[in-house]
Coordinates of C-alpha atoms in Angstrom, one line a residue:
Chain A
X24 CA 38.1 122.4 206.4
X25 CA 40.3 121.3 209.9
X26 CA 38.2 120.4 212.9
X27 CA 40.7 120.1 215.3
X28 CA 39.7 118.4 218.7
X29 CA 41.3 118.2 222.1
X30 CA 45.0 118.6 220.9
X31 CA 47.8 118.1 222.9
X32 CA 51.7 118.7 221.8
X33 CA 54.4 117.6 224.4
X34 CA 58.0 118.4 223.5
X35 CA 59.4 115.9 226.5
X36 CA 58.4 117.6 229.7
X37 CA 57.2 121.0 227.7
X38 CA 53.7 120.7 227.8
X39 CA 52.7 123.2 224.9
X40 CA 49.5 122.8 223.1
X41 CA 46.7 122.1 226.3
X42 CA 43.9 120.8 224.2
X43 CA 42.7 123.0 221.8
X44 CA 39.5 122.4 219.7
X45 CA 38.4 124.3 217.4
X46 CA 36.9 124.3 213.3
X47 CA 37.9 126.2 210.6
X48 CA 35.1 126.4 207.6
X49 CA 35.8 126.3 204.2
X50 CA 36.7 130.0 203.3
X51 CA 37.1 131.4 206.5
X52 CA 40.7 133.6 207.0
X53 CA 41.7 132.6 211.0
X54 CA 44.0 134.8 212.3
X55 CA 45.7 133.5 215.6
X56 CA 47.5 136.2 217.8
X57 CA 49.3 135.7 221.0
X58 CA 52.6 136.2 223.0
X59 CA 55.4 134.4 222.1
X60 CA 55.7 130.8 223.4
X61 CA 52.0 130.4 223.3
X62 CA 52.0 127.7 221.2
X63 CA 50.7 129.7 218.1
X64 CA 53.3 128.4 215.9
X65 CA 53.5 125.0 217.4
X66 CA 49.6 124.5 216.4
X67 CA 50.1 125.3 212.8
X68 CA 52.4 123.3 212.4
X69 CA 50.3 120.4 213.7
X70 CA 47.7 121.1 211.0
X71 CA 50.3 119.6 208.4
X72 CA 51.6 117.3 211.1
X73 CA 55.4 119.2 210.8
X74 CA 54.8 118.8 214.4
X75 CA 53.0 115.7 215.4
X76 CA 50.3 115.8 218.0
X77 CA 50.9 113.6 221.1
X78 CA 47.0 113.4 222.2
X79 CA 43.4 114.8 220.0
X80 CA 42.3 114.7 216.5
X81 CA 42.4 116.9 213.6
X82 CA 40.5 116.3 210.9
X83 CA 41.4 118.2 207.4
X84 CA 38.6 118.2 205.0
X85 CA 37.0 115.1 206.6
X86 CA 40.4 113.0 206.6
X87 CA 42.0 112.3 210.1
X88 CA 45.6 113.0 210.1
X89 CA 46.1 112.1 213.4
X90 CA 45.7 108.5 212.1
X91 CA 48.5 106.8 211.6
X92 CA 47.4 104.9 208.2
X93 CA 46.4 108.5 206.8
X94 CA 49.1 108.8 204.1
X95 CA 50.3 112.8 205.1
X96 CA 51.6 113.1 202.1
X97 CA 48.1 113.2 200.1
X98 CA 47.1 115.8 203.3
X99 CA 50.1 118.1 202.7
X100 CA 49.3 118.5 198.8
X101 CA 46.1 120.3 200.0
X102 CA 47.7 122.3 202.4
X103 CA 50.4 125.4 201.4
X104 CA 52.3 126.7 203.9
X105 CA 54.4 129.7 204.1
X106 CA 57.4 130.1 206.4
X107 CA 58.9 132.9 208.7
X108 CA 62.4 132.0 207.1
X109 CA 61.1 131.8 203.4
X110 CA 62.7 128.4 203.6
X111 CA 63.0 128.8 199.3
X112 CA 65.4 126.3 197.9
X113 CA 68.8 128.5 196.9
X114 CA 70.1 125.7 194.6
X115 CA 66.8 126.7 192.1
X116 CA 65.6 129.9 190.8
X117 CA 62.3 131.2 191.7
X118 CA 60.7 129.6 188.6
X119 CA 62.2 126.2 189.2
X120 CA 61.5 126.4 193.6
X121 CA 57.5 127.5 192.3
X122 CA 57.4 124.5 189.6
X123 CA 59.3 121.9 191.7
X124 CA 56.2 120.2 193.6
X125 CA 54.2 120.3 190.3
X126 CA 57.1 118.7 188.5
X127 CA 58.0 116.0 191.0
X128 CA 54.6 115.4 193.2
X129 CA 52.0 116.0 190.6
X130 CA 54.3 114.8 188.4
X131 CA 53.6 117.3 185.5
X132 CA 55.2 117.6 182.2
X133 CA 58.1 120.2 182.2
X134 CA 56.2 122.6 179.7
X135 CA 53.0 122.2 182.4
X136 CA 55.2 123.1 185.5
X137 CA 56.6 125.9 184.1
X138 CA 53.7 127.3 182.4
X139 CA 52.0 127.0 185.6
X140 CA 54.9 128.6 187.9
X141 CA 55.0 131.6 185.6
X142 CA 51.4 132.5 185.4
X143 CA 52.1 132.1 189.2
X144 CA 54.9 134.2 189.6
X145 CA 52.8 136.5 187.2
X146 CA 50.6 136.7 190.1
X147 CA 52.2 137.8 193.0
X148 CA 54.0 140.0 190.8
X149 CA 57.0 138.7 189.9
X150 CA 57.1 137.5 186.5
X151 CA 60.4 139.2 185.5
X152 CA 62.3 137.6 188.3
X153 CA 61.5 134.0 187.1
X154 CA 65.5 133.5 186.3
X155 CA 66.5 135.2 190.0
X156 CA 67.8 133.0 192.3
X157 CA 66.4 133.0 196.1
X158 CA 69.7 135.1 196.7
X159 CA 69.1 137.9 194.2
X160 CA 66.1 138.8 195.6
X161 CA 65.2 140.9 198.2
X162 CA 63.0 139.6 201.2
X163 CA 59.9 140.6 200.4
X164 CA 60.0 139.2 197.2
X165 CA 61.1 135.9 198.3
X166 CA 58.1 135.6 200.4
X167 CA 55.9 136.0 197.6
X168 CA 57.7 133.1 195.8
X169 CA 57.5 131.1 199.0
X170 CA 53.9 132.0 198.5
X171 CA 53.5 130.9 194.8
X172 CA 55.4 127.9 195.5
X173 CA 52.5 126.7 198.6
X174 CA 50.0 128.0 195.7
X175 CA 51.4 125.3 192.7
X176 CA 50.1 122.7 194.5
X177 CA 46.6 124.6 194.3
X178 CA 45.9 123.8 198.0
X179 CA 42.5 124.1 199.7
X180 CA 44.0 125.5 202.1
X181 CA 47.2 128.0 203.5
X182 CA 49.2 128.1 206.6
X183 CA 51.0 131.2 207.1
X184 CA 53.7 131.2 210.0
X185 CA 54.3 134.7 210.8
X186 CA 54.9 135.7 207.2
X187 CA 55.5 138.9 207.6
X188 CA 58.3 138.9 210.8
X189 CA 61.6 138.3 208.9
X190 CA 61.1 141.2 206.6
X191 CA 62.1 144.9 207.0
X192 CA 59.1 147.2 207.7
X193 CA 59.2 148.8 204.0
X194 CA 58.5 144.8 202.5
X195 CA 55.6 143.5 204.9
X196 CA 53.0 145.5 202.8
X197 CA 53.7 143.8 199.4
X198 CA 53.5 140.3 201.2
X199 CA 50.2 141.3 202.9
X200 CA 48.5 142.5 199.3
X201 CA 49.3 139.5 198.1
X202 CA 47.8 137.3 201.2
X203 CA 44.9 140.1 201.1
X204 CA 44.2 138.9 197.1
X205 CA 44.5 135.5 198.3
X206 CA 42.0 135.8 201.2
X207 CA 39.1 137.6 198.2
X208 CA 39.9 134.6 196.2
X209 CA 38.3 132.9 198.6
X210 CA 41.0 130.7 200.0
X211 CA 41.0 129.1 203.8
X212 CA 44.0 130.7 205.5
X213 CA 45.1 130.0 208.8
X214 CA 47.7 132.6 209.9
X215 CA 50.0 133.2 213.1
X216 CA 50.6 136.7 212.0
X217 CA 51.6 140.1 214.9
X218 CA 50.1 142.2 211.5
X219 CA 47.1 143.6 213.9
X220 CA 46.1 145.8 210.8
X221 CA 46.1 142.7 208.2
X222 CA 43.8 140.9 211.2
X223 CA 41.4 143.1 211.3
X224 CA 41.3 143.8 207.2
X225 CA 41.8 140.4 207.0
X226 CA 40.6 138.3 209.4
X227 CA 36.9 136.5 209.5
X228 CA 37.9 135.4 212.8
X229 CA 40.8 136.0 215.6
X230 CA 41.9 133.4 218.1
X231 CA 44.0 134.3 221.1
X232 CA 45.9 131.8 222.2
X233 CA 48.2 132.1 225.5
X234 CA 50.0 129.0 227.5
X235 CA 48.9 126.6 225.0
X236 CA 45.0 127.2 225.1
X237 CA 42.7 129.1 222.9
X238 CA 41.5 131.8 225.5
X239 CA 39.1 133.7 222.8
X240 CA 38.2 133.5 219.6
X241 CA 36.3 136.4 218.2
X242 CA 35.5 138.1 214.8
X243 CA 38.2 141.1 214.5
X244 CA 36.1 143.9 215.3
X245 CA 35.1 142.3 218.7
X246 CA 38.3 140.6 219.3
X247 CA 40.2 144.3 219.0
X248 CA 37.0 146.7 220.1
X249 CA 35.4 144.7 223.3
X250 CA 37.7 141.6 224.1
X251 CA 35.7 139.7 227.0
X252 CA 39.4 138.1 228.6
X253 CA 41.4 139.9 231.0
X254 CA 44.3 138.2 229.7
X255 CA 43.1 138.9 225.7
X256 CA 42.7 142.8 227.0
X257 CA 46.3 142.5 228.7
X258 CA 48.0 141.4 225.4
X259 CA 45.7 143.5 222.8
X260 CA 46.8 146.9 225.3
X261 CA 50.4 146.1 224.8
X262 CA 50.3 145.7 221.1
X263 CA 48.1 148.2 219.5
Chain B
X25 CA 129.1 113.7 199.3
X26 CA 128.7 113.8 196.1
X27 CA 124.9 113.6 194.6
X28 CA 123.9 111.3 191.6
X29 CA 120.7 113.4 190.9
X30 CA 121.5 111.6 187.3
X31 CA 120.3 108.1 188.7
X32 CA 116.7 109.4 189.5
X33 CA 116.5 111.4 186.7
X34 CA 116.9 108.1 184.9
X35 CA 114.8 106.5 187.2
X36 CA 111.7 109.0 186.5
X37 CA 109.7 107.1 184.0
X38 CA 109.8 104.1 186.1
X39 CA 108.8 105.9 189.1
X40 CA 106.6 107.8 186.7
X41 CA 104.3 104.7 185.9
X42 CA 104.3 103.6 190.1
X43 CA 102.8 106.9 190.4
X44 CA 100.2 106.7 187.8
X45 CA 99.1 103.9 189.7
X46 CA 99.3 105.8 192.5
X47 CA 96.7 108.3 191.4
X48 CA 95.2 105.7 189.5
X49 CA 94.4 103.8 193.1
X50 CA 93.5 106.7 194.9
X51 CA 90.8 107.7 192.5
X52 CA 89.1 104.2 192.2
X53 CA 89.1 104.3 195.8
X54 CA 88.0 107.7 196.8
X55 CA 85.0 107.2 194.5
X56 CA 84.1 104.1 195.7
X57 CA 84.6 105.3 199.1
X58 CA 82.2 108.3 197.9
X59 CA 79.8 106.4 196.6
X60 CA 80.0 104.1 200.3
X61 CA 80.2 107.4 202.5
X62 CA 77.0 108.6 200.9
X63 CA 75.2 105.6 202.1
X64 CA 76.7 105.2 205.1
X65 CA 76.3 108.7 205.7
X66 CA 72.7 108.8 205.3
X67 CA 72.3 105.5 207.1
X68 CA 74.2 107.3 210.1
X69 CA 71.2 110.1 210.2
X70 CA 68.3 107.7 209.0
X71 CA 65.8 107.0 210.7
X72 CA 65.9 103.2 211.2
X73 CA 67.7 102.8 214.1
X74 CA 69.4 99.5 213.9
X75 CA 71.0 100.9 210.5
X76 CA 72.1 103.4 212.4
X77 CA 73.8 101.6 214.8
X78 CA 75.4 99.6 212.3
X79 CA 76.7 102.6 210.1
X80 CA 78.0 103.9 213.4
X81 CA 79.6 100.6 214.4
X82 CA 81.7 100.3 210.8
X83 CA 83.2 103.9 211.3
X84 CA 83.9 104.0 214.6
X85 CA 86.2 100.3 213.5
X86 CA 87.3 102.0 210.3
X87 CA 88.4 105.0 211.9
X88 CA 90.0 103.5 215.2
X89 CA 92.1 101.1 213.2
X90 CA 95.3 101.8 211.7
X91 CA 94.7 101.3 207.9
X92 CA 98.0 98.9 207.9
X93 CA 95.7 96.4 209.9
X94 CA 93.0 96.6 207.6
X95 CA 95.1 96.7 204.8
X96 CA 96.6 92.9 205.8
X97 CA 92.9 92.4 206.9
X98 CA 91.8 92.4 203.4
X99 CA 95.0 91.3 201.7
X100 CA 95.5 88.0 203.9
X101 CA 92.6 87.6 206.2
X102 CA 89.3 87.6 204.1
X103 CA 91.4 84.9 201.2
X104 CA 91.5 82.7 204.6
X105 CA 88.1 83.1 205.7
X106 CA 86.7 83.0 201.9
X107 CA 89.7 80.5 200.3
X108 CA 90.1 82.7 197.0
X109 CA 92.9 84.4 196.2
X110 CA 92.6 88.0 196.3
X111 CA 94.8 89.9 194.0
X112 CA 96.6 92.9 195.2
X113 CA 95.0 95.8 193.4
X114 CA 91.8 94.2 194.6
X115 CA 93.0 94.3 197.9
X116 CA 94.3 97.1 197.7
X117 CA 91.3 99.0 196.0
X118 CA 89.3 97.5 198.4
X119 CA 91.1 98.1 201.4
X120 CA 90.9 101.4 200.8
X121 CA 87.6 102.2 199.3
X122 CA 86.3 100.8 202.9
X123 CA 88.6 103.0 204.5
X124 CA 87.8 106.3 202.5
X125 CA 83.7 105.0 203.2
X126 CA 84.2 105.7 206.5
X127 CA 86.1 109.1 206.4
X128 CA 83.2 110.0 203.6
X129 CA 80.1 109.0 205.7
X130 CA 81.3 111.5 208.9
X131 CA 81.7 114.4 205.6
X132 CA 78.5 113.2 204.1
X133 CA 76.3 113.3 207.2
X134 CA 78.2 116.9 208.6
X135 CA 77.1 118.5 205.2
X136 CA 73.4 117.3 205.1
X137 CA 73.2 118.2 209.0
X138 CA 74.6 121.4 207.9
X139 CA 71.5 122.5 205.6
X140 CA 69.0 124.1 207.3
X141 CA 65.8 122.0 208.9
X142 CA 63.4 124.6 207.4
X143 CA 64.4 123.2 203.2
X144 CA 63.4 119.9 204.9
X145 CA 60.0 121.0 206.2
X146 CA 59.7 123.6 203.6
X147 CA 59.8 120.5 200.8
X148 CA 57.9 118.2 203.0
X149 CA 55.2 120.8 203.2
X150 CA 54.5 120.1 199.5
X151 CA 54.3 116.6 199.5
X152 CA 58.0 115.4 199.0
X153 CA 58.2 112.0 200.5
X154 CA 61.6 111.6 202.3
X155 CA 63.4 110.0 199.6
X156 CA 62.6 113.4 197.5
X157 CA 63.4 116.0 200.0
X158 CA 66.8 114.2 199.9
X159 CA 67.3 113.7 196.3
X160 CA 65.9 116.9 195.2
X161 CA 66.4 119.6 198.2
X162 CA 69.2 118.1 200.7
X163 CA 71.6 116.7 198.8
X164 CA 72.1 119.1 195.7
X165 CA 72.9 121.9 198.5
X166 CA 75.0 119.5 201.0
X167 CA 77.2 118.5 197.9
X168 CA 78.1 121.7 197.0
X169 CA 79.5 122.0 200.8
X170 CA 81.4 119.0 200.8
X171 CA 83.7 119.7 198.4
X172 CA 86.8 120.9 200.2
X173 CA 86.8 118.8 202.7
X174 CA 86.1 115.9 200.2
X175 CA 89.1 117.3 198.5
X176 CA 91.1 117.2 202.0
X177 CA 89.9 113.5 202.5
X178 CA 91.2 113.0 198.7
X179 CA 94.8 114.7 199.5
X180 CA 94.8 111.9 202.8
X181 CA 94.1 109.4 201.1
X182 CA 96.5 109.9 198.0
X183 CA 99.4 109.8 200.8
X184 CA 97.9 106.9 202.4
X185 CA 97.8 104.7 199.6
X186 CA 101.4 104.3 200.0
X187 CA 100.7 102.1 202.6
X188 CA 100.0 99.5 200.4
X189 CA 103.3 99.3 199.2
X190 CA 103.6 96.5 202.4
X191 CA 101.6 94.1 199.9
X192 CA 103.9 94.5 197.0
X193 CA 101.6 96.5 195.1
X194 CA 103.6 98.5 192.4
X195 CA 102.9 102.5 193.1
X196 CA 105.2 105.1 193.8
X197 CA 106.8 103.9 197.4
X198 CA 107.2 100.6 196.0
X199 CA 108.6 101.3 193.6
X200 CA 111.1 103.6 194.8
X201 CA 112.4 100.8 197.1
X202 CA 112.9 98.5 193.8
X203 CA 114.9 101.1 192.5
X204 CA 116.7 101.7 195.9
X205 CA 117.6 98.2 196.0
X206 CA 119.3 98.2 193.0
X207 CA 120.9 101.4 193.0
X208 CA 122.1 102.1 196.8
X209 CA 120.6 106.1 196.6
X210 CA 117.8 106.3 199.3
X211 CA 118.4 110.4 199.8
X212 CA 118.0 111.1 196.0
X213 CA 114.9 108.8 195.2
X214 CA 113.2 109.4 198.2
X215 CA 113.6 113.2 197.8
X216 CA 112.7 112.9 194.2
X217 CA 109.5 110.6 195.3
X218 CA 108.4 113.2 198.4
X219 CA 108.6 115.9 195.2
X220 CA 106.2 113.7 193.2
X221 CA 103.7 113.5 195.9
X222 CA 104.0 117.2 196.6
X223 CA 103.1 118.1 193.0
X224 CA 99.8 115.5 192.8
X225 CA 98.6 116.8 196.3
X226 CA 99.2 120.6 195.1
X227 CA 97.4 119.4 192.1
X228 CA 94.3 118.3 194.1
X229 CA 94.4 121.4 196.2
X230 CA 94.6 123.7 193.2
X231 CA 91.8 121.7 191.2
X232 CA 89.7 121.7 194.9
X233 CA 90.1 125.5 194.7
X234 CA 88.8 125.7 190.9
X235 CA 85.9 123.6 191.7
X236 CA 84.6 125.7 194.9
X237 CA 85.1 129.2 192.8
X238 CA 83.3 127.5 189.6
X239 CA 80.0 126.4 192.6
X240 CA 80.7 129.8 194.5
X241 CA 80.4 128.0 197.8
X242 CA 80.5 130.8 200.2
X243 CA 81.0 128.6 203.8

């Protein structure tokens, strides 16, 4: 699904993604830990070029992005992505921010869109708040219409950016089932996520990235029981 | 001193009708000048640079100019340079539709800076191309903040337009001095004409205030 080769992100002198290559199958839940600054966040966001690379290739089910000819507008319709911040639209209610890329990008009858963004809403459990605005609800539930609104697109795949670290403690689990029911579905997810617990559940396989380089990548119950870095074991004895 | 509060009074529908063209000016002009500053405003923060510089150029003029000068710009400079005569509510409209563009464009861009970068990415993320995002995410949410001081740029510019008294245009000022002429009673007029500007910009405020309760704009 991405196939990311030798990226490189400078922000002016900030040299913050060091070449990173990696691939991501079809399917597969990634999980990327890390300290903060690591360039976790920075390298999602490069996946959906919100960030664009300044050196390597990523390649997102067999189209290169990194080209500029690739229309990244085609690329984005197959890619969801959740936000720390929620980031819903306030001016729209939760039906109208779930149905508002089906209405204008698909360009889907109304009755379609909002059939759609119900049985959506449905979904992550939030059918009766369809008329709420962002406002009205608390933050775990606007998560999991941030969530529904990446899913209208039907995406191949999800980016998550630390879904879970804007909400009070008592909210993160209802955001996590509904990531967890995503990930049986079968979805590719890519998540920057300090959830250990949801990793390990979760996770097919954990990178660790620190000072802009993937330093290990591991299925969960190596990456947690018997990391091989010094500087994987130094972060993972802080954490857990 | 004796007062002759009875000559305005009779004076009131005439000055009446100079101020209907008054408000009728300032509204032409202030939604032209909306309809400019929305442009110009999003030219100012596009991403074309040489548009850019140009939207940045015209304010900087606009708003470093005494609107007098640009008044007699319009009124007797472009009929030279274009050789048609240029009536004086066209001149006047125009004058200060350019000037309220200007004014507009710095509101315009302040309220779409002010909407958080994450409704950008968040509706890029689906697809939006930029024209969308705009349309659709940044401007429905910017608009609502604009509104009081859109309503402040509305109050400056109903006061303003009695600049344009200096082409002979009939609104309120200049017609007060037509009736001054004839009657010899600057305190009484002018004091009854500063009381009829009070009660259209109290007016706007009032109506400003309506509008952000009705949108519940909470900045």
């Amino acid at each position: 699904m991405f196939e990311i080769h030798d990226l490189h992100k400078h922000f002016g002198s900030l040299h913050v993604l060091k070449g990173i290559t990696c691939s991501i199958a079809k399917g597969q839940v990634v999980v990327i830990i890390g300290p903060s600054g690591s360039g976790k966040s920075t390298f999602l966001r490069c996946l959906n070029l919100l960030e664009k690379p300044t050196g390597g290739t990523i390649y997102v089910d067999g189209v290169n992005i990194t080209d500029p000819k690739t229309d990244i507008r085609k690329v984005r319709e197959n890619v969801g992505m959740v936000f720390q911040r929620f980031n819903l639209f306030p001016h729209m209610t939760a039906l109208e921010n779930v149905a508002f890329a089906p209405l204008r990008v698909l360009h889907l009858s109304k009755e379609e869109a909002r059939e759609r963004a119900l049985d959506l809403l449905v979904k992550v459990g939030l059918g009766d708040k369809a008329d709420s605005y962002p406002d009205q609800l608390s933050g775990g539930q606007q998560q999991r219409v941030a969530i529904a609104r990446a899913l209208a697109m039907r995406p191949k795949a999800m980016l998550f950016d630390e879904p879970t670290s804007a909400l009070d403690p008592e909210m993160i689990g209802e955001v996590l089932e509904v990531m967890k029911a995503l990930a049986e579905e079968g979805m590719t997810m890519v998540v920057v996520t300090h959830e250990m617990g949801f990793a390990r559940e979760v996770g097919d396989v954990v990178l660790f990235m620190d000072d802009g380089l993937i330093v290990e990548q591991a299925p969960p119950e190596i990456m947690f029981n018997c990391p091989s870095h010094d500087r994987t074991k130094a972060f993972l004895s802080k954490i857990l | 001193m004796t007062f002759r509060w009875d000559i305005l009074f009779r004076s009131l529908p005439y000055l009446w009708e100079g101020a209907q063209m008054t408000i009728r000016l300032t509204t032409t002009s202030v939604g032209a000048g909306f309809i400019i500053g929305t442009l110009l405003g999003m030219a100012r923060i596009c991403q074309y640079r040489p548009l850019r510089t140009l939207a940045a150029i015209y304010i900087d003029f606009i708003r470093g100019t005494p609107l007098l000068v640009q008044i007699f710009l319009v009124y007797m400079g472009l009929p030279q340079l274009l050789s048609f005569p240029m009536p004086r509510l066209t001149a006047a409209f125009l004058a200060l539709s350019l000037n309220s563009g200007a004014y507009v464009a710095e509101i315009v861009r302040a309220g779409i800076q002010s909407v958080d970068p994450g409704q950008t990415e968040a509706a890029l993320s689906l697809g939006c191309s930029n024209a969308q995002v705009m349309r659709y995410v940044i401007l429905p949410q910017a608009f609502k903040r604009i509104i009081p001081p859109l309503g402040n740029e509305f109050i400056a510019m109903l006061k303003d337009s009695s600049l344009v008294s200096v082409i002979a245009l009939e609104e309120l000022v200049r017609r007060a001095n037509i009736v001054i002429t004839r009657t010899y009673r600057p305190f009484e007029i002018w004091l009854g004409v500063a009381f009829m500007y009070l009660i259209m910009t109290i007016a706007i405020s009032r109506l400003v205030a309506y509008m952000e309760r009705k949108l519940n704009i909470d900045v």
